[in-house]
XYZ file of C-alpha atoms in Angstrom:
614
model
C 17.929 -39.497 -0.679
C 16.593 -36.687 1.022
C 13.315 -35.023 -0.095
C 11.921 -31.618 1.073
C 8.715 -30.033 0.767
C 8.464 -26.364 0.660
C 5.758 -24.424 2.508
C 4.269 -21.832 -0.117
C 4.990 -24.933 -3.343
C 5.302 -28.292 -2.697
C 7.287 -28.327 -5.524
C 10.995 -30.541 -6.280
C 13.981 -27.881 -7.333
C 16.547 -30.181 -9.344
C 19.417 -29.297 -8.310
C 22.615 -29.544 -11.220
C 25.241 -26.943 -11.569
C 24.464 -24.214 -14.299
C 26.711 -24.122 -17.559
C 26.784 -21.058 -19.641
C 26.064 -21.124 -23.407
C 27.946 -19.743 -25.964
C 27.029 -16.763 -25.721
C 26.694 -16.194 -22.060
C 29.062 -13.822 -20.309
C 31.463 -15.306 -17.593
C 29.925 -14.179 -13.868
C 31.606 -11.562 -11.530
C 32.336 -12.143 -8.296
C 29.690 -11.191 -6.207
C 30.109 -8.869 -3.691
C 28.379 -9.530 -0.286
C 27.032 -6.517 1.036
C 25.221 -7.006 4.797
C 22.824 -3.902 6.118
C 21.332 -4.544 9.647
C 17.624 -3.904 9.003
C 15.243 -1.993 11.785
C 11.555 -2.175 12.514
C 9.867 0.482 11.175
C 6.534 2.189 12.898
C 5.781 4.377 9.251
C 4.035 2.066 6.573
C 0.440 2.472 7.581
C -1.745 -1.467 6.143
C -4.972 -1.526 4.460
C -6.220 -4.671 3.949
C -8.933 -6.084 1.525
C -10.166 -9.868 1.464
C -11.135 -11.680 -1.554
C -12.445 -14.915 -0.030
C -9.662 -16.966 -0.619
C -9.051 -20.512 0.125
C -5.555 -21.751 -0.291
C -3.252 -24.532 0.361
C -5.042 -27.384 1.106
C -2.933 -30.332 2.920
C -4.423 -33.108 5.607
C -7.837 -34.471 5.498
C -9.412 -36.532 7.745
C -13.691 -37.621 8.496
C -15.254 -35.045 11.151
C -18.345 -36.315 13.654
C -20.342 -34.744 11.786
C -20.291 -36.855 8.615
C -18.062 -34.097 6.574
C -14.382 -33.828 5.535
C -12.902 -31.461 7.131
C -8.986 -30.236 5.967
C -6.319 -27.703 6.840
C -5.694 -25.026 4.674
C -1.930 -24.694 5.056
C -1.139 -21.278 3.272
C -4.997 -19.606 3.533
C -4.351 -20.386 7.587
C -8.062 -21.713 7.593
C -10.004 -25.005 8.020
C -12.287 -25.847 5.716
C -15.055 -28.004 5.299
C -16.806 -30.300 2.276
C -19.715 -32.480 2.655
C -19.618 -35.988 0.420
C -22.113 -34.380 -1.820
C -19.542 -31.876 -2.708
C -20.585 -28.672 -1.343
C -17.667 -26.639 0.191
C -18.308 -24.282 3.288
C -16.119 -21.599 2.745
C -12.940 -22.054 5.395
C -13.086 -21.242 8.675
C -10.599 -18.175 9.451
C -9.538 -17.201 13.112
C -6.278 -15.047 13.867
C -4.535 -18.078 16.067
C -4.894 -20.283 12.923
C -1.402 -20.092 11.429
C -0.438 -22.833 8.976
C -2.292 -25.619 9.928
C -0.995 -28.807 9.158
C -2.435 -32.040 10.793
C -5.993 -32.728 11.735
C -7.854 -35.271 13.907
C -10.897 -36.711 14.782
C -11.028 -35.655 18.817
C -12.801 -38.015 21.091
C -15.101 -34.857 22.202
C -16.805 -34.486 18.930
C -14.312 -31.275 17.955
C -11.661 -31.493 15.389
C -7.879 -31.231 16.475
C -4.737 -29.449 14.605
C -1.894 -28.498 14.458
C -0.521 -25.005 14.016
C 3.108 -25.522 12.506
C 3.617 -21.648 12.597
C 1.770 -20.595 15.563
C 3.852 -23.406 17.658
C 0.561 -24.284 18.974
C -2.813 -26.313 18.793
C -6.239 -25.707 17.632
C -9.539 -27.165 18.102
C -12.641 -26.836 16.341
C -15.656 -27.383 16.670
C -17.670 -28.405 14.107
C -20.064 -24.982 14.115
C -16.498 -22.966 13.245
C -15.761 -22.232 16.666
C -11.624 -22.417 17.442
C -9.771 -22.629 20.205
C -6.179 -22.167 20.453
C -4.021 -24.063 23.699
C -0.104 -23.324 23.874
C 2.171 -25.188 26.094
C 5.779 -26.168 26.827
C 7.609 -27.666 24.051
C 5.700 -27.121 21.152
C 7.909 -26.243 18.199
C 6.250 -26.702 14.958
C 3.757 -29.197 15.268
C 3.197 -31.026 12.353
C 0.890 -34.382 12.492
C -1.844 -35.363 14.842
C -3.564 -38.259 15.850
C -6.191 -39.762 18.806
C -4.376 -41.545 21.048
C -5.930 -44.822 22.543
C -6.177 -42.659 26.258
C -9.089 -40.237 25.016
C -5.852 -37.528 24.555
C -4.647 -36.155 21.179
C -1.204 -36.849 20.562
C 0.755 -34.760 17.836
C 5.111 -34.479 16.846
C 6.714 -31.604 17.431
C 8.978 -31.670 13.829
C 11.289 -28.753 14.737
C 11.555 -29.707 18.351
C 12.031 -33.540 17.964
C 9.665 -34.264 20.355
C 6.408 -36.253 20.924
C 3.338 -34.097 22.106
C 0.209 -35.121 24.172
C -2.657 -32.927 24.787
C -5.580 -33.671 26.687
C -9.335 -32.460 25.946
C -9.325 -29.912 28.237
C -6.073 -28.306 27.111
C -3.508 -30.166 29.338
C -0.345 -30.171 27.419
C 2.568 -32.821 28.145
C 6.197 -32.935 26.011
C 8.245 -35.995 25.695
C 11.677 -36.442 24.193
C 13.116 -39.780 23.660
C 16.087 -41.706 21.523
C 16.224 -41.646 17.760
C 13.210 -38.751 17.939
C 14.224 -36.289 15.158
C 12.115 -34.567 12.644
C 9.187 -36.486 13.651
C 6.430 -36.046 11.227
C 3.782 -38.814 11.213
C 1.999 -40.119 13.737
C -0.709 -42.737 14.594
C -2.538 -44.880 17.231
C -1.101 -48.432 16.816
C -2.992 -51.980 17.111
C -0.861 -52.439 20.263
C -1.688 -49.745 22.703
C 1.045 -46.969 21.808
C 1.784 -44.165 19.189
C 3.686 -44.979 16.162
C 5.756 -42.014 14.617
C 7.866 -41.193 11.675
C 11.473 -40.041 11.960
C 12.260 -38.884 8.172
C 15.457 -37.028 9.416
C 17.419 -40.389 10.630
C 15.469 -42.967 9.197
C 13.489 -44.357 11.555
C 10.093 -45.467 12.514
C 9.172 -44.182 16.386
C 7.015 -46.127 18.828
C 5.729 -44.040 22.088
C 3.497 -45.526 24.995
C 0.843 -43.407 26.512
C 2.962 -43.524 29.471
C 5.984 -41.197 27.561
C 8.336 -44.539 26.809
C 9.842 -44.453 23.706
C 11.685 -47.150 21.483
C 13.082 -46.426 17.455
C 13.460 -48.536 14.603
C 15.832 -48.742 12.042
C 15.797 -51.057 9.503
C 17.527 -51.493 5.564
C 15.093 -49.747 2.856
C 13.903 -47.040 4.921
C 14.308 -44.096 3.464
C 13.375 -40.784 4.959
C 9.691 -42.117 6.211
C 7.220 -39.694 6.372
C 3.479 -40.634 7.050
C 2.454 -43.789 8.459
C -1.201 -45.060 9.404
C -2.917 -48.514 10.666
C -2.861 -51.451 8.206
C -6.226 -53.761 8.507
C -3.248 -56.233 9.052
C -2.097 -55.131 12.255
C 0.806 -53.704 11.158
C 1.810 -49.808 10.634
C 2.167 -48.679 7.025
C 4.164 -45.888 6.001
C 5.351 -43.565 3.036
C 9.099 -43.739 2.211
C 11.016 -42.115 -0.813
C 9.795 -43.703 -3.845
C 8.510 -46.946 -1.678
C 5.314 -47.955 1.022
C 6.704 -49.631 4.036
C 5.444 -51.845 6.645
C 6.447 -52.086 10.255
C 5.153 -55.046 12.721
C 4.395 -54.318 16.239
C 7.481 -56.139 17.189
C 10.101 -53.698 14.847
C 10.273 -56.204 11.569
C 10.863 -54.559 7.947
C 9.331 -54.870 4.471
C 9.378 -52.261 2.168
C 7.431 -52.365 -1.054
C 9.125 -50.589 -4.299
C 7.443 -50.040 -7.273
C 7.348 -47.965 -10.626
C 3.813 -46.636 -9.588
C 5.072 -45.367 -6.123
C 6.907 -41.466 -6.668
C 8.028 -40.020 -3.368
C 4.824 -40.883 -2.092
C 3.344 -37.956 0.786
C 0.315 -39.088 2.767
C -1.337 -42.906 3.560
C -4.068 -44.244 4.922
C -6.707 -47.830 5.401
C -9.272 -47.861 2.727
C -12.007 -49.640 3.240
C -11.476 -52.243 0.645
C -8.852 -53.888 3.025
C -6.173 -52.104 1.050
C -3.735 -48.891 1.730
C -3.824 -45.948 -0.042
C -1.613 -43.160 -0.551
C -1.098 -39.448 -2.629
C 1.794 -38.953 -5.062
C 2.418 -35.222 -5.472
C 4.896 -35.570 -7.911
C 3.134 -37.757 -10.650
C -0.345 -36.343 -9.473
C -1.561 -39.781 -8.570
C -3.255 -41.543 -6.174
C -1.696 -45.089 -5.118
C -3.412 -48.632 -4.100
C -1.191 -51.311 -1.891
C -2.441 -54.771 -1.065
C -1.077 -56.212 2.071
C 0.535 -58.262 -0.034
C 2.619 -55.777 -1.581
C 0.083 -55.101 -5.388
C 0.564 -51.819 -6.251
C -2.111 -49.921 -8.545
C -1.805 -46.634 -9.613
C -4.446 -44.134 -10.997
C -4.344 -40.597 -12.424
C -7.348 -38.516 -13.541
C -5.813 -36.055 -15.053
C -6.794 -32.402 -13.984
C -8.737 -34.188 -11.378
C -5.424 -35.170 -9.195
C -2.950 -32.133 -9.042
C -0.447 -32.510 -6.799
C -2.593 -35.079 -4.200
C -1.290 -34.725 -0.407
C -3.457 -35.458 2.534
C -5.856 -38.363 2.431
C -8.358 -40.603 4.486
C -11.412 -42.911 3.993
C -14.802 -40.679 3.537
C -18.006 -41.777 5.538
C -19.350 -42.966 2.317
C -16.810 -45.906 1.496
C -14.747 -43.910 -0.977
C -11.304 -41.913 -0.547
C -10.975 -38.278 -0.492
C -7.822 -36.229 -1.037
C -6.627 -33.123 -0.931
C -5.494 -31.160 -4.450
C -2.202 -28.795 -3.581
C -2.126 -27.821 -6.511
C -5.402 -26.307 -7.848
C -6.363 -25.774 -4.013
C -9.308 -28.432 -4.457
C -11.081 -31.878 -2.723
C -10.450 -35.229 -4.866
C -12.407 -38.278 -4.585
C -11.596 -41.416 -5.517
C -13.841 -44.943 -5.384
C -12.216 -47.987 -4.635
C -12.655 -49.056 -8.160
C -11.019 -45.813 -9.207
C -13.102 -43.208 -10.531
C -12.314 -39.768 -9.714
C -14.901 -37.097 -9.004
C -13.067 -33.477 -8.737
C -14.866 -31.017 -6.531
C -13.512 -26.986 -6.680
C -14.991 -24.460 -4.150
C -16.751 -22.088 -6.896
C -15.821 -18.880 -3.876
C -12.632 -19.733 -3.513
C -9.959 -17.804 -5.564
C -6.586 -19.266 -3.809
C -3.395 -17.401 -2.853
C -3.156 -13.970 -4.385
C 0.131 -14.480 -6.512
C 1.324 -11.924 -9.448
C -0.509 -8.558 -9.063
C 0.174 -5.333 -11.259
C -1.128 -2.187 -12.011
C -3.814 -2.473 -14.565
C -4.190 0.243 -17.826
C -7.673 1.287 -16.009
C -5.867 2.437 -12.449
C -7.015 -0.632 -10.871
C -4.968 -3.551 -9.702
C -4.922 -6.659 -11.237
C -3.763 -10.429 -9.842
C -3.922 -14.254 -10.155
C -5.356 -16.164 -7.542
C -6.097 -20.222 -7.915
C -7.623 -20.384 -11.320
C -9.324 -17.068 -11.283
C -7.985 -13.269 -11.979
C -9.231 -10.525 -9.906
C -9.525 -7.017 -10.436
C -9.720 -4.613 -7.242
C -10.341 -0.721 -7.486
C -8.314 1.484 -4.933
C -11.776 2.131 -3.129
C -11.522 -2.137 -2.410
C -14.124 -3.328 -4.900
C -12.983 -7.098 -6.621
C -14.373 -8.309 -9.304
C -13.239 -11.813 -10.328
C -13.117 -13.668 -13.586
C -12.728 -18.062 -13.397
C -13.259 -19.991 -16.581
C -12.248 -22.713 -18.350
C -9.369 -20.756 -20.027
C -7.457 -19.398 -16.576
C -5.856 -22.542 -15.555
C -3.215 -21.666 -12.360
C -2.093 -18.503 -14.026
C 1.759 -17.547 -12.964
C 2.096 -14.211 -14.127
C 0.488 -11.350 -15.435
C 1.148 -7.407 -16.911
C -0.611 -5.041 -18.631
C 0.050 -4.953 -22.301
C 1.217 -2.796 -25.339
C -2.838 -3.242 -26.518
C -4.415 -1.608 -23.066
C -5.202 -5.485 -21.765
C -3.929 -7.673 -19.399
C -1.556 -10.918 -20.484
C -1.387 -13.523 -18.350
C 0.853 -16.779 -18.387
C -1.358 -19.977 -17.846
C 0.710 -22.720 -16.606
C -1.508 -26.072 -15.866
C -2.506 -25.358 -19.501
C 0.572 -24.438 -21.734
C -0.948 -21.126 -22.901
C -1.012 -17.318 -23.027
C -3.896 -15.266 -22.244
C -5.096 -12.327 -22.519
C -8.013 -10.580 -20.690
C -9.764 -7.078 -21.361
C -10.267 -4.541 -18.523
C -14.178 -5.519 -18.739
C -13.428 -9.349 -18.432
C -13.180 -10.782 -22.007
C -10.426 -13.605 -21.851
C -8.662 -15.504 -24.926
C -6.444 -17.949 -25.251
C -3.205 -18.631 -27.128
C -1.594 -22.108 -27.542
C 1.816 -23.402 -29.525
C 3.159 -26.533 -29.124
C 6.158 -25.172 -27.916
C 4.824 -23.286 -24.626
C 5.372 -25.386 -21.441
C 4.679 -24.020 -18.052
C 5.173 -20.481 -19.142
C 4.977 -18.615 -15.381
C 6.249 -14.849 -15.966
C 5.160 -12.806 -18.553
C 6.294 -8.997 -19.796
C 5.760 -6.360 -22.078
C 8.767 -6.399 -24.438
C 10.873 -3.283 -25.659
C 9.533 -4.177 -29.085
C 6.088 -3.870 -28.869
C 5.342 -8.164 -27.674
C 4.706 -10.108 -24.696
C 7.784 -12.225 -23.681
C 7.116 -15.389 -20.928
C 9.339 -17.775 -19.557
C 8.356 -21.275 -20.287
C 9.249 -23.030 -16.808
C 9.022 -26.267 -17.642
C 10.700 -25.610 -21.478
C 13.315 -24.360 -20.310
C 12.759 -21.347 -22.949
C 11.962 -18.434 -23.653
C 8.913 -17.052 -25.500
C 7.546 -14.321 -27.744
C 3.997 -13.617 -28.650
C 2.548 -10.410 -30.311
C -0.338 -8.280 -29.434
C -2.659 -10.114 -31.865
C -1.488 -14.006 -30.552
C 1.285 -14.876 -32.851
C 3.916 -16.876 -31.263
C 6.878 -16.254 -33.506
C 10.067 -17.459 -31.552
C 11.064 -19.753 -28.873
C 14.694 -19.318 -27.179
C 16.858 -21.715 -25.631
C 20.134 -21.998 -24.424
C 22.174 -23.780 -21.484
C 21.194 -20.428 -19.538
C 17.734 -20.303 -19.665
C 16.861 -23.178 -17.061
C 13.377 -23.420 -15.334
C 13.374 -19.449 -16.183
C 10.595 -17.910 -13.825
C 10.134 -14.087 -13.653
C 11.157 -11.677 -16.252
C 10.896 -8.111 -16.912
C 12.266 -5.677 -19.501
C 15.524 -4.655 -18.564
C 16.736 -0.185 -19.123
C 18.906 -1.384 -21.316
C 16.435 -3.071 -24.057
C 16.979 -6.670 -23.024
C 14.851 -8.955 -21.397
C 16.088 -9.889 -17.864
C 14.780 -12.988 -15.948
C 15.316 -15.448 -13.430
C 16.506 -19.172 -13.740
C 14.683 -21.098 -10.969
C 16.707 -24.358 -11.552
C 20.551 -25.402 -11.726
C 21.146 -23.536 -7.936
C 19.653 -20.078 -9.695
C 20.989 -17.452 -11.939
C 19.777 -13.621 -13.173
C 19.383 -14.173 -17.448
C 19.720 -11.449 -20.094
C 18.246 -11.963 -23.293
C 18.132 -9.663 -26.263
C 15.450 -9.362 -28.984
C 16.942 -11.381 -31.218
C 17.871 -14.036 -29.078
C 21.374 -13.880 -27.636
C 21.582 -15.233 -24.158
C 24.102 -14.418 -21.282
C 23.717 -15.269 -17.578
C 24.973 -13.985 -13.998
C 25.089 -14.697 -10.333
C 25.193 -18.343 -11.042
C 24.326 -20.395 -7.930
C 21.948 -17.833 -6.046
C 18.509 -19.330 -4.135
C 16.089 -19.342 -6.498
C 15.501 -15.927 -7.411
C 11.641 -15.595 -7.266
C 11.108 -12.229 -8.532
C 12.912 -9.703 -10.293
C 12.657 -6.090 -11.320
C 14.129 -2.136 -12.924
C 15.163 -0.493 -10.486
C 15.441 3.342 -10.397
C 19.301 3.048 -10.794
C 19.362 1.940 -13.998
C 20.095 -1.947 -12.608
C 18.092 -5.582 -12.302
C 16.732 -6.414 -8.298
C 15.967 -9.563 -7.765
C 15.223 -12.006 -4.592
C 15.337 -14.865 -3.462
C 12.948 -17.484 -1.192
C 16.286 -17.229 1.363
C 16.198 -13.980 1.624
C 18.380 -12.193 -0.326
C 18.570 -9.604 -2.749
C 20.590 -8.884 -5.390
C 21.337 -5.609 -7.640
C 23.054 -6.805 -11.515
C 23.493 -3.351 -13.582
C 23.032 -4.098 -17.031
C 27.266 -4.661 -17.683
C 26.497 -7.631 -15.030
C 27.881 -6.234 -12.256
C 26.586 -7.953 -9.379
C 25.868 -6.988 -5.325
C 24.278 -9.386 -3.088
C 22.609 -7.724 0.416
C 21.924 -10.082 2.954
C 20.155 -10.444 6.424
C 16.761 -9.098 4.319
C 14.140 -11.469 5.761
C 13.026 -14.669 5.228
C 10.638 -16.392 2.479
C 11.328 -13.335 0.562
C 8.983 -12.881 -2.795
C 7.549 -9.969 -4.726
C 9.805 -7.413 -5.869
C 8.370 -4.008 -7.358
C 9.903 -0.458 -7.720
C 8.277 2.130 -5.312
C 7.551 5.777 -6.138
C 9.841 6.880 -3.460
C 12.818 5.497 -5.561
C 13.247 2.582 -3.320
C 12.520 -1.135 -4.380
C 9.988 -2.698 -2.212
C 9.652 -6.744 -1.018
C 7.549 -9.091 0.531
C 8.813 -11.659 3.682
C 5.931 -13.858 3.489
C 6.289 -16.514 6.029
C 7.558 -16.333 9.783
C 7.789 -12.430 9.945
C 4.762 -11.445 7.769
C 6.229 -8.086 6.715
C 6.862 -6.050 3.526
C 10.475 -4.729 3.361
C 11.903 -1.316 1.715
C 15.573 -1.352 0.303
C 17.251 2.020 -0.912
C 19.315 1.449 -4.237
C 21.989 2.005 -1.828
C 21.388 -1.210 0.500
C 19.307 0.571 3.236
C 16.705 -1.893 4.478
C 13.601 -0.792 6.481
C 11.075 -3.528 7.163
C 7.523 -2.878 8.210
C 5.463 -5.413 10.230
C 2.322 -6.612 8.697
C 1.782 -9.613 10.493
C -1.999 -9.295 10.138
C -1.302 -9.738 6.174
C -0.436 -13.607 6.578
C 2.424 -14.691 4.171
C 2.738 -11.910 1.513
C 3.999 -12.538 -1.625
C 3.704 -10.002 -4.398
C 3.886 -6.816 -4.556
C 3.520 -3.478 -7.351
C 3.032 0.070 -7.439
C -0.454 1.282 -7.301
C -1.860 4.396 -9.415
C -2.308 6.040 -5.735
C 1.279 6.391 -4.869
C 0.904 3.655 -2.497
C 2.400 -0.148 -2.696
C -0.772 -2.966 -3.117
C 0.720 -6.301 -1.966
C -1.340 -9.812 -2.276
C -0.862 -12.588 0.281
C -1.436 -16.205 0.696
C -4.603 -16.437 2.808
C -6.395 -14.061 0.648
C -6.256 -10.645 1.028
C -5.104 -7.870 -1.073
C -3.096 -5.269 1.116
C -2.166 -1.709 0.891
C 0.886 0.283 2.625
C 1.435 3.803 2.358
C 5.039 4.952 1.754
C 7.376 7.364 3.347
């Protein structure tokens, strides 16, 4: 089985093949339409920060007694002293989704840039340095190699990287090398490695010699670490493995073990390891005793972890963007940074002409002049979605905690629950005077009035881990199904269901256009145009990573390509596509119409942006 982790989520797509209900009309074929796109020099960028931290993955002890961890999507490192305080993350321009991070034998700390196809050091007064060589291609882990040199893998270039101190940078290719992703000093001299693309564990000696292992049971390995055994431990698909210095086998399955991410030696003579997808945190013996402990909100969606100077085991929280640690009897002590909003995700035009978007468990409110106010509490737990509503306040969709909220424009939140809302993540003013969500993780769809009623749920074989929605020119509710290989959904006000475009990526976003028709995208880069009889055109060749989907006042729909081109995109309702670069924006990902004629955009390392149209 092969598992992949996405960039912006972390998050498992089941994949099954999408069967329409009843009611659901038969697809069309869709029509491929492919528009060469052209750099644009109009589409002048504003951009206003909100402090964000975001997308917090390795972790490992710094000289200086701290934890220090990369902030994958904020493109920071940040900091958090075993007391808990959290020093806001370090931000530089050549920090560009950091992954790994090492201890450095010169008292700095060492990462990787997977993005940037380079690596950083820091020291530990915030000051980074970037070094480039030959052969880097999307380094992903790094470790201190037994020869005072840092030695990191190359995952997209299926190499083995060294790099010395003082910036010397040396590339070495070798059998079986492919996909490497972890990597460790060994008890025996050398580098150990992960190969998760051919199933393999990698051994390298400081001199550039390389020999693979393959063995029955592994399974698409992915970190490994040091055993206080001698041997190398290591995270397969739902098992921990463990390799001898001399290339012999066992691999440990167990109930408590779910597609385990990141290991490490705790100091209790045991291994320990993250499980994103049951947020829990996992104990081995070297004897193969598996223990497994969740905390709750505490653990949400664990990846990077190491041993802490103070004999426990800190982690890092992907989910809620947060620090975790755990003692070696168990207890869990949660530690959020209280200036620290996370990714911007849903904005929209608020009924006061401000804007209005989610960040980590927080909403924020920014005026067109670039003053944000922002709103955390107990009740705004990883909000999804958000639009103004029929009453002149905002609704939100609160995912972690299976409610709908609603906020006023001075700050005033409340919360709705049912028993039947379950991950709702997009959320819409209805034709009828209600807010409709999507409940991703019902597989549903949802109604709630004005004054908190929740008076129907809808399901059907076509609503199926539904994630955006929107009000459709026709009176319907359109949205997208993020599961079962994708599909646009219509659904009326009383309930009846049909589906197109079955087997699209993901569509992420969706939105009227000015033609009377449903745009949506997709996280492949594509967008597709369904008029309301279900008529559907496909454009490709739009970007990559493609999110956020809004109607501009030029009569054009406007996008976001968040990740490797950092750019917000213009389509005609004609197929036209004129992208703009905003690479200084960092990974944008929403996008809406602001009350100055201008498009406000939010990205993933925090800032609120602003592009002027043509």
């Amino acid at each position: 089985m092969r598992r992949t982790y996405r960039a912006v989520t972390v998050l498992a797509v089941a994949a099954a093949t999408l069967t329409a209900g009843a009611a659901a009309s038969a697809a069309p074929a869709v029509g491929a339409v492919g528009r060469p796109g052209k750099v644009a020099q109009a589409g002048k960028v504003t951009l206003h920060s909100t402090r964000v931290v975001y997308g917090p993955r390795a972790m490992v002890t710094g000289p200086d007694g701290a934890l220090w961890y990369t902030n994958f999507i904020g493109n920071s490192i940040g900091r958090i002293t075993t007391s808990g305080h959290v020093k806001s993350a370090f931000h530089a321009p050549s920090i560009r989704r950091p992954s790994g991070i090492a201890a450095g034998p010169d008292g700095a700390l060492w990462f990787t840039n997977y993005l940037g196809g380079s690596i950083g050091r820091i020291t530990t007064g915030g000051k980074v340095t970037k070094y480039t060589g030959t052969g880097i291609a999307g380094p992903t882990w790094i470790a201190a190699g037994p020869d005072g040199a840092l030695w990191f893998t190359n995952t997209d270039g299926n190499s083995i990287g060294r790099i010395t101190t003082g910036g010397q940078v040396t590339n070495y290719t070798g059998p079986g090398i492919a996909g490497p992703q972890g990597i460790t000093a060994g008890p025996d001299g050398a580098l150990w490695f992960t190969n998760p693309n051919n199933d393999s564990i990698g051994r390298i000696t400081t001199a550039g010699t390389v020999t693979n292992y393959k063995a029955s049971g592994m399974d698409t390995p992915w970190a490994i670490t040091a055993g206080p055994d001698g041997a190398l431990w290591f995270t397969n698909t739902f098992t921990i493995g463990r390799i001898t210095t001399t290339g012999q086998v066992t691999v440990y399955p167990d109930p408590g073990i779910d597609t385990p991410a990141t290991i490490t030696a705790g100091p209790d003579g045991a291994l320990w390891f993250t499980n994103p997808s049951s947020n829990s945190i996992g104990r081995i013996t070297t004897a193969g005793t598996v223990t497994n402990y969740y905390a709750g909100a505490g653990i949400a969606l664990p990846w990077g972890i190491t041993t802490g100077p103070d004999g426990a085991l800190w982690f890092t929280n992907v989910h809620d963007n947060s620090a975790g640690r755990i003692t070696t009897s168990g207890t869990v002590t949660h530690y959020l940074d209280p200036t620290a909003m996370g990714g911007v995700g849903s904005i929209t035009r608020g009924p006061d002409g401000a804007l209005w978007f989610l960040a980590r468990n927080a909403i924020g409110r920014l005026t067109t002049g670039g003053k944000v106010t922002t709103y955390t509490g107990p009740k705004i737990a990883s909000p999804r979605g958000i639009t103004t509503g029929p009453d002149g306040a905002l609704w939100f969709a609160n995912y972690a905690s299976n409610s709908i909220g609603r906020i006023t424009t001075t700050g005033t939140v409340t919360t709705y629950t049912d028993p039947g809302i379950a991950g709702p993540a997009g959320i819409t003013t209805g034709p009828d005077g209600a807010l409709w969500f999507t409940n991703a993780a019902g597989n549903s769809i949802g109604r709630i009035t004005a004054t908190g009623q929740v008076t129907n749920y809808y399901t059907a074989p076509g609503i199926n881990g539904p994630g955006p929605i929107t009000t459709g020119p026709d009176g319907a509710l359109w949205y997208g199904n993020d599961v079962s290989f994708g599909s646009v959904g219509r659904i009326t006000t009383t309930g009846q269901v049909s589906t197109y475009g079955a087997g699209i990526s993901f569509p992420n976003a969706i939105a009227a256009g000015p033609d009377g028709a449903l745009w949506t995208i997709s996280y492949t880069g594509e967008i597709m145009r369904v008029t309301t009889a279900g008529q559907v055109t496909t454009f490709t060749g739009v970007g990559d990573n493609t999110y956020g989907m809004a109607a501009g006042p030029d009569g054009a729909m406007w996008f976001c390509n968040a990740v490797s081109s950092g750019s917000i995109g213009r389509i005609t309702t004609t197929g036209q596509l004129t992208t703009y670069p905003a690479t200084s924006a960092r990974t944008p990902g929403s996008i809406t119409a602001g009350p100055d004629g201008a498009m406000w955009f939010g990205t993933g390392n925090g800032h609120i942006g602003r592009i002027t149209t043509p």
